[in-house]
Each structure stands twice: as C-alpha cells, then as structure tokens.
Coordinates of C-alpha atoms in Angstrom, one line a residue:
M15 CA 7.8 7.1 19.5
T16 CA 7.5 10.9 19.3
R17 CA 5.2 13.2 17.4
Q18 CA 6.0 16.2 15.3
K19 CA 4.2 18.3 12.6
S20 CA 5.7 19.0 9.2
P21 CA 4.5 21.4 6.6
A22 CA 2.0 20.1 4.1
S23 CA 4.5 20.8 1.3
R24 CA 6.7 17.9 2.5
L25 CA 4.5 15.2 1.1
N26 CA 4.0 17.2 -2.1
E27 CA 7.8 17.6 -2.6
D28 CA 8.7 13.9 -2.6
L29 CA 5.4 12.1 -2.4
S30 CA 6.4 9.6 0.3
P31 CA 4.6 8.7 3.6
L32 CA 7.9 7.8 5.3
H33 CA 11.3 9.4 5.9
W34 CA 14.6 8.0 7.1
N35 CA 17.3 10.2 8.7
D36 CA 20.5 8.5 9.8
E37 CA 21.4 11.5 12.0
A38 CA 18.2 11.6 14.1
K39 CA 17.8 9.8 17.4
A40 CA 14.5 8.4 16.1
K41 CA 15.5 7.6 12.5
L42 CA 12.2 6.6 11.0
Q43 CA 9.3 9.0 10.5
L44 CA 5.8 7.9 9.4
L45 CA 3.0 10.1 8.3
D46 CA 0.0 9.3 10.6
Q47 CA -2.6 8.5 8.0
R48 CA -5.3 8.2 10.7
C49 CA -5.2 12.0 11.1
L50 CA -5.6 13.0 7.4
P51 CA -7.1 15.1 5.9
N52 CA -7.5 17.4 8.9
E53 CA -4.0 17.2 10.2
E54 CA -0.6 16.3 8.8
R55 CA 1.2 14.6 11.8
W56 CA 4.5 12.8 11.6
L57 CA 5.4 10.1 14.2
S58 CA 9.0 9.2 14.9
Y59 CA 10.1 5.6 15.7
R60 CA 13.1 4.1 17.5
D61 CA 12.2 0.4 17.7
D62 CA 10.7 -2.4 15.7
A63 CA 7.8 -3.1 18.1
A64 CA 6.5 0.4 17.8
V65 CA 6.6 0.1 14.0
A66 CA 4.8 -3.2 14.1
E67 CA 2.1 -1.5 16.1
A68 CA 2.0 1.4 13.6
I69 CA 1.4 -1.1 10.8
K70 CA -1.3 -2.9 12.7
T71 CA -3.1 0.2 13.7
M72 CA -2.8 1.7 10.2
V73 CA -0.6 4.7 10.9
V74 CA 1.0 3.4 7.7
R75 CA -1.1 1.4 5.3
G76 CA -1.0 0.2 1.7
A77 CA 0.9 -3.0 0.8
P78 CA 4.2 -1.4 -0.6
A79 CA 4.4 1.2 2.2
I80 CA 4.0 -1.6 4.8
G81 CA 6.8 -3.5 3.2
C82 CA 9.1 -0.4 3.3
A83 CA 8.2 0.3 6.9
A84 CA 8.8 -3.2 8.0
A85 CA 12.3 -3.2 6.3
F86 CA 13.2 -0.1 8.2
A87 CA 11.7 -1.6 11.4
L88 CA 14.3 -4.4 11.3
V89 CA 17.1 -1.8 11.0
L90 CA 15.8 -0.1 14.1
G91 CA 15.5 -3.4 15.9
A92 CA 19.0 -4.4 14.9
E93 CA 20.5 -1.5 16.9
G94 CA 19.7 -3.4 20.1
Y95 CA 20.6 -6.9 18.9
P96 CA 23.6 -8.8 20.5
D97 CA 26.8 -8.6 18.6
D98 CA 27.4 -12.3 18.4
A99 CA 25.9 -14.1 15.3
Q100 CA 23.7 -16.5 17.2
G101 CA 22.3 -13.8 19.4
F102 CA 21.8 -11.5 16.4
R103 CA 19.9 -14.2 14.6
H104 CA 17.7 -15.0 17.6
A105 CA 16.8 -11.3 18.1
F106 CA 16.2 -10.9 14.4
A107 CA 13.8 -13.8 14.4
A108 CA 11.7 -12.3 17.2
S109 CA 11.5 -9.0 15.3
F110 CA 10.6 -10.8 12.1
E111 CA 7.7 -12.7 13.7
R112 CA 6.4 -9.6 15.4
L113 CA 6.3 -7.7 12.2
A114 CA 4.9 -10.7 10.2
A115 CA 1.9 -10.8 12.5
S116 CA 1.0 -7.2 12.0
R117 CA -1.1 -7.5 8.7
P118 CA -1.7 -11.0 7.1
T119 CA -3.0 -10.1 3.6
A120 CA -0.4 -7.7 2.2
V121 CA 2.3 -10.0 0.6
N122 CA 4.8 -7.1 0.3
L123 CA 5.3 -7.2 4.1
F124 CA 6.5 -10.8 3.9
W125 CA 8.5 -10.1 0.7
A126 CA 10.4 -7.3 2.5
L127 CA 11.0 -9.3 5.6
D128 CA 12.3 -12.3 3.6
R129 CA 14.6 -10.0 1.7
Q130 CA 16.0 -8.5 4.8
Q131 CA 16.5 -12.0 6.3
K132 CA 18.6 -13.0 3.3
V133 CA 20.7 -9.9 3.6
M134 CA 21.3 -10.5 7.3
E135 CA 22.3 -14.1 6.8
H136 CA 24.7 -13.1 4.0
A137 CA 26.3 -10.4 6.1
L138 CA 26.8 -12.7 9.0
A139 CA 28.3 -15.5 6.8
S140 CA 30.7 -13.1 5.1
G141 CA 31.8 -11.2 8.2
A142 CA 30.2 -8.0 7.0
D143 CA 28.3 -5.6 9.4
P144 CA 24.7 -6.9 9.5
R145 CA 23.4 -3.6 10.8
R146 CA 24.8 -1.7 7.9
A147 CA 23.6 -4.3 5.5
L148 CA 20.1 -4.2 6.8
R149 CA 20.1 -0.4 6.7
D150 CA 21.4 -0.3 3.1
E151 CA 18.8 -2.9 2.0
A152 CA 15.9 -1.0 3.6
L153 CA 17.0 2.2 1.7
A154 CA 17.2 0.1 -1.5
I155 CA 13.7 -1.4 -1.0
W156 CA 12.3 2.1 -0.5
R157 CA 14.0 3.7 -3.5
E158 CA 13.2 0.7 -5.7
D159 CA 9.6 0.9 -4.8
I160 CA 9.4 4.6 -5.8
E161 CA 11.1 3.8 -9.1
S162 CA 8.8 0.8 -9.8
C163 CA 5.8 3.1 -9.2
R164 CA 7.1 5.5 -11.7
Q165 CA 7.7 2.7 -14.2
M166 CA 4.3 1.3 -13.8
G167 CA 2.9 4.8 -14.2
R168 CA 4.5 5.1 -17.6
H169 CA 3.2 1.7 -18.7
G170 CA -0.3 2.4 -17.4
A171 CA -0.7 5.9 -18.7
K172 CA -0.7 4.5 -22.2
L173 CA -3.8 2.4 -21.4
L174 CA -5.7 5.4 -20.1
G175 CA -5.5 7.4 -23.3
K176 CA -6.7 11.0 -23.4
D177 CA -9.5 12.5 -21.3
A178 CA -10.1 9.5 -19.1
N179 CA -12.8 9.5 -16.4
V180 CA -11.3 7.1 -13.9
L181 CA -12.9 5.4 -10.9
T182 CA -10.5 4.3 -8.2
H183 CA -11.1 2.5 -4.9
C184 CA -9.4 2.9 -1.6
N185 CA -6.0 4.7 -1.7
A186 CA -3.2 3.3 -4.0
G187 CA -1.2 6.4 -4.2
A188 CA 2.0 7.8 -2.8
L189 CA 0.5 7.4 0.7
A190 CA 0.2 3.6 0.1
T191 CA 3.7 3.1 -1.3
G192 CA 7.3 4.2 -0.9
G193 CA 6.3 7.1 -3.1
Y194 CA 4.4 8.2 -6.2
G195 CA 1.8 5.4 -6.1
T196 CA 0.5 2.4 -8.0
A197 CA -3.0 3.0 -9.3
L198 CA -2.6 6.8 -8.6
G199 CA 0.9 6.6 -10.0
V200 CA -0.7 5.6 -13.3
I201 CA -3.1 8.5 -13.0
R202 CA -0.3 10.8 -11.9
A203 CA 1.8 9.8 -15.0
A204 CA -1.2 10.5 -17.3
H205 CA -1.7 13.9 -15.7
E206 CA 2.0 14.7 -16.0
A207 CA 1.9 13.7 -19.7
G208 CA -1.0 16.2 -20.3
Q209 CA -3.4 13.4 -21.2
G210 CA -6.3 15.1 -19.3
V211 CA -7.6 12.8 -16.6
H212 CA -10.4 13.2 -14.1
V213 CA -10.7 10.9 -11.1
Y214 CA -13.8 9.7 -9.3
A215 CA -12.6 8.6 -5.8
D216 CA -15.2 6.5 -3.9
E217 CA -15.2 7.0 -0.2
T218 CA -14.2 3.3 0.6
R219 CA -16.1 2.5 3.8
P220 CA -15.5 1.7 6.5
Y221 CA -12.1 3.3 6.9
L222 CA -12.7 6.0 4.3
Q223 CA -9.4 5.8 2.6
G224 CA -10.9 7.2 -0.6
A225 CA -12.5 10.2 1.1
R226 CA -9.8 11.0 3.6
L227 CA -6.6 10.0 1.7
T228 CA -7.2 9.7 -2.1
A229 CA -9.2 12.9 -2.4
W230 CA -6.6 14.8 -0.3
E231 CA -3.6 13.4 -2.1
L232 CA -5.0 14.2 -5.5
Q233 CA -5.9 17.7 -4.4
V234 CA -2.3 18.2 -3.1
S235 CA -1.0 17.0 -6.4
G236 CA -3.3 19.3 -8.5
I237 CA -5.2 16.4 -10.1
D238 CA -8.9 16.9 -10.9
V239 CA -10.9 14.7 -8.4
T240 CA -14.6 14.2 -7.5
L241 CA -15.5 12.3 -4.3
I242 CA -18.5 10.0 -4.5
C243 CA -20.2 7.6 -2.1
D244 CA -19.4 3.9 -2.6
N245 CA -22.9 3.2 -3.8
M246 CA -22.9 5.8 -6.6
S247 CA -20.4 4.1 -8.9
G248 CA -23.0 1.9 -10.7
A249 CA -25.2 4.9 -11.5
L250 CA -22.3 6.9 -12.8
M251 CA -21.2 4.0 -15.0
R252 CA -24.7 3.7 -16.4
Q253 CA -24.7 7.5 -17.2
G254 CA -21.4 7.1 -19.0
A255 CA -19.5 9.4 -16.6
I256 CA -16.9 6.7 -15.8
N257 CA -15.0 5.0 -18.6
T258 CA -12.1 3.3 -16.8
C259 CA -11.5 1.7 -13.4
I260 CA -8.0 1.3 -11.8
V261 CA -7.1 0.0 -8.4
G262 CA -4.1 -1.3 -6.5
A263 CA -3.6 -4.7 -4.8
D264 CA -2.4 -6.2 -1.6
R265 CA -1.8 -9.6 -3.1
I266 CA -2.1 -11.1 -6.6
A267 CA -2.3 -14.9 -7.0
K268 CA -0.6 -16.8 -9.8
N269 CA -3.9 -17.1 -11.7
G270 CA -4.5 -13.4 -11.6
D271 CA -7.0 -13.3 -8.7
V272 CA -6.6 -10.0 -6.9
A273 CA -7.0 -9.3 -3.2
N274 CA -7.6 -5.6 -2.5
K275 CA -9.6 -3.4 -0.1
I276 CA -13.1 -4.6 0.6
G277 CA -15.5 -3.3 -2.1
T278 CA -13.1 -3.8 -5.0
Y279 CA -14.9 -6.9 -6.2
M280 CA -18.2 -5.0 -6.4
V281 CA -16.5 -2.3 -8.6
A282 CA -15.1 -5.0 -10.9
V283 CA -18.5 -6.6 -11.3
L284 CA -20.1 -3.3 -12.1
A285 CA -17.3 -2.5 -14.6
A286 CA -17.9 -5.8 -16.4
R287 CA -21.6 -5.2 -16.5
H288 CA -21.0 -1.8 -18.2
G289 CA -18.2 -2.9 -20.5
I290 CA -15.6 -0.7 -18.7
P291 CA -11.9 -1.8 -18.5
F292 CA -10.8 -2.8 -15.0
Y293 CA -7.1 -2.4 -14.4
V294 CA -4.9 -3.4 -11.4
A295 CA -1.6 -1.6 -10.8
A296 CA 0.9 -3.2 -8.5
P297 CA 4.6 -3.9 -8.2
L298 CA 6.1 -7.3 -8.8
S299 CA 6.5 -7.7 -5.1
T300 CA 2.7 -7.9 -4.8
I301 CA 2.5 -10.9 -7.2
D302 CA 2.6 -14.2 -5.2
L303 CA 3.4 -17.0 -7.6
E304 CA 3.4 -19.4 -4.6
T305 CA -0.4 -18.8 -4.1
A306 CA -2.4 -20.6 -6.8
D307 CA -5.6 -18.6 -6.6
G308 CA -7.6 -16.2 -4.5
D309 CA -9.1 -18.9 -2.3
A310 CA -5.6 -19.4 -0.7
I311 CA -5.1 -15.7 0.2
P312 CA -5.5 -15.0 3.9
I313 CA -8.2 -12.3 4.5
E314 CA -7.8 -10.0 7.4
E315 CA -10.8 -9.2 9.6
R316 CA -10.6 -6.0 11.6
S317 CA -12.3 -4.5 14.6
A318 CA -16.1 -3.9 14.7
R319 CA -15.4 -0.4 16.0
E320 CA -14.1 0.8 12.6
V321 CA -17.6 0.0 11.3
T322 CA -19.7 1.2 14.2
H323 CA -17.8 4.5 14.5
V324 CA -16.5 7.3 12.4
G325 CA -13.7 8.8 14.4
K326 CA -15.0 9.0 17.9
E327 CA -18.7 9.2 16.8
R328 CA -20.8 6.1 17.1
I329 CA -23.1 5.7 14.0
A330 CA -24.6 2.2 14.8
P331 CA -26.7 1.0 17.6
E332 CA -24.9 -0.3 20.7
G333 CA -24.6 -4.1 20.7
V334 CA -25.3 -4.7 17.0
A335 CA -23.5 -7.6 15.4
V336 CA -20.8 -6.6 13.0
R337 CA -18.6 -8.2 10.3
H338 CA -15.6 -6.3 9.2
I339 CA -13.9 -8.2 6.3
A340 CA -11.0 -5.8 5.3
F341 CA -10.3 -7.3 1.9
D342 CA -12.1 -9.2 -0.9
V343 CA -10.8 -11.1 -3.9
T344 CA -11.6 -10.1 -7.5
P345 CA -11.6 -13.1 -9.8
A346 CA -9.1 -12.9 -12.7
E347 CA -11.8 -13.0 -15.3
L348 CA -12.9 -9.6 -14.2
V349 CA -9.4 -8.0 -14.5
T350 CA -8.7 -6.5 -17.9
A351 CA -4.9 -6.2 -17.3
I352 CA -2.4 -6.0 -14.5
I353 CA 0.1 -3.1 -14.7
T354 CA 3.6 -3.6 -13.2
E355 CA 7.0 -1.9 -13.4
A356 CA 8.1 -4.7 -15.8
G357 CA 5.2 -4.2 -18.2
V358 CA 1.5 -5.0 -18.6
A359 CA 0.2 -8.6 -18.1
E360 CA -3.0 -9.7 -19.9
P361 CA -5.0 -12.9 -19.6
P362 CA -4.3 -15.8 -19.3
Y363 CA -2.4 -14.7 -16.2
E364 CA -1.0 -18.1 -15.4
H365 CA 1.3 -17.5 -18.4
S366 CA 1.7 -13.7 -18.4
L367 CA 2.5 -13.1 -14.7
P368 CA 5.5 -15.5 -14.4
G369 CA 6.8 -14.0 -17.7
L370 CA 7.1 -10.6 -16.0
F371 CA 9.8 -11.8 -13.7
S372 CA 12.1 -12.8 -16.6
S373 CA 11.5 -9.7 -18.7

C-alpha cells in the first residue's frame, strides 16, 4: 500500500472514491475518507488483504463502495493465485472469507463477492482466463453502480419537487458508492434539474460522516448545505425548516425494514411525528430478499475509541463503559418509499420490492 495526494478536482470530475488503473503497479486507489475534509489522500493497493483492512478501518465506507472495493480486491488477489484450477479456487476462497469478514452489515459486500465467485467458476469451467474475467466483472460492477445511482437520482428527484429542504443522515453520496451517490444522488439530480434544493446534513456521531463527508461533498458539488448537530433535527422539523428526509441503506429486508447508520431510526421517528416523508435510496444490490425482516440483519458493533475520541483527542473520561452500535433498523412502517434504479417501491414492501427485480 502506498500513499499519494491528488488534486481536489479529481473527485469533483468523476465523483468516485476509487480508481482503477491497469497500467499501474498498484492498480487500485482508494480515497482515504478518514482524512476528509482536511486532506484529500489517495492510498494505493496491491493485494486483497490490504483492501480488506481498508474496508474494516473505513478508508472506504458506504455499502455500494464497499462492494466495488471488494470486487477489485479479488482481482488484486488473483494475480498471486496458482495457475491450476484447484489451487486458484482454494486461494480465491481464502480471499473471499477475508473480505467477507471485514464488515457484516452491508449486504452489497456479499453481493459483489458472490458475483465474482460465479464469474470465477464460469471462467474455470469454460477454459477462459479467470483473472481477466474477475477484472472485467469488477469494472462492470463499478460502472453499473454509478449508472444505477444516476437512475435512482432521476426517479427520486421527482419525489422531492421544487424548493425542497432535505435532511440527510450519514453520507450516502458519491463517497459511499461507485460514484454519484444514492440519497445524495437524488439530491444531486434535483439540483442538476434546477429544482432548488437545500440540504441539512446532520453530523452523524460518532464517526461524523455527515460533518466530515456529506458537508464537504456537497460543497465540492456546489449544492446548498447547512450542517447541524444530530439533536437539532426535531427542533428544525417543528419549525417547518425541514420538509423531506432521505437516507441511504446498508441492507433492506424483504418486508422493507432498513438497516442504516446509527441514528437513522430516530430521524424516521421524528419525521413520522411531524408528517414529513422519509425516503430511502439504495440500489437493488442492497435489497436482501433472503432476509425476512430487520431482526435478522446482523448489526456491527465497532470500537469504543470511536466514541471516546474525536481524532486523537479524548472527549470522554478514561475507563467509562461504552456501547458503539454502528447501525440501527428503521421499521418499514416509517418508510414512505424506497427509491432504486428500477423505480420507486411503496408499501406493502413484501409485494413491491420483489417486483423491482422483474421490472
């Protein structure tokens, strides 16, 4: 893994937190999101183990972006696999398990790994080059994710209407995807269509994705944004300052329950209390029809240090007990609609979500 800086315009040009270069020695570059907004640092990767660590330590984060990074990680790993089919499969399985263990909640990770496994098996069975097949599939996953974000942006912008004052939680923008964004992709599409949109970005404790990432990304994109503390959203809703909520998702169960960054559930409850629509924007790869409801979604718990410290600065007393639940589940009855690249699903989600896959 190596480090390099790139000009800030690089993200603004193509709105993607990762880059692939077949000609480079370290082909995969990831924007180190731990350093934003103070520094734009790109890290270069040569093997799958380093990418798995990057996912685990949140160099790259956001369910779709994690899936894209994992797909490319398998390409990097394959460069060192044995040439014989049995050896290739064995090495692939080790890489697969290493990456699968990096983040448990984001279903896009497992979706991308499974897709690469099928491609690998087909290539080996047909006599094709499995390394080339994995590389082509990773590029396809990345490009498809960007296009799906643009599609859901077009669908979702119609729901926002004109002059929307939108609250968003965490970061579900270009930084969290292959490019363009899910929830922020909807906002971006409305902005590009001249609908007039203003965003309230809550800070999203404890990792501050809203303060560090969403506010920065929207500023870079020229979209009107106001940063607020997490505990301000209810007061602003009561004042009428917020008229729409939109978030991304890390996993959506078959019944429409939504797992997303911790604090999403509270936003949804407040939105329901004030009669404000609460939208979720996510690609089809985030919908897990094999999971019946939110109770079956694995919820990641992260280190206490992310709660007790901001950067290197301790903000809590030494030795205090800490819980750091990284995600919560918003019940389907609080979700107004789910926006995907295939269209908009509305309740009852048990019927509308499966229908998206056949549209």
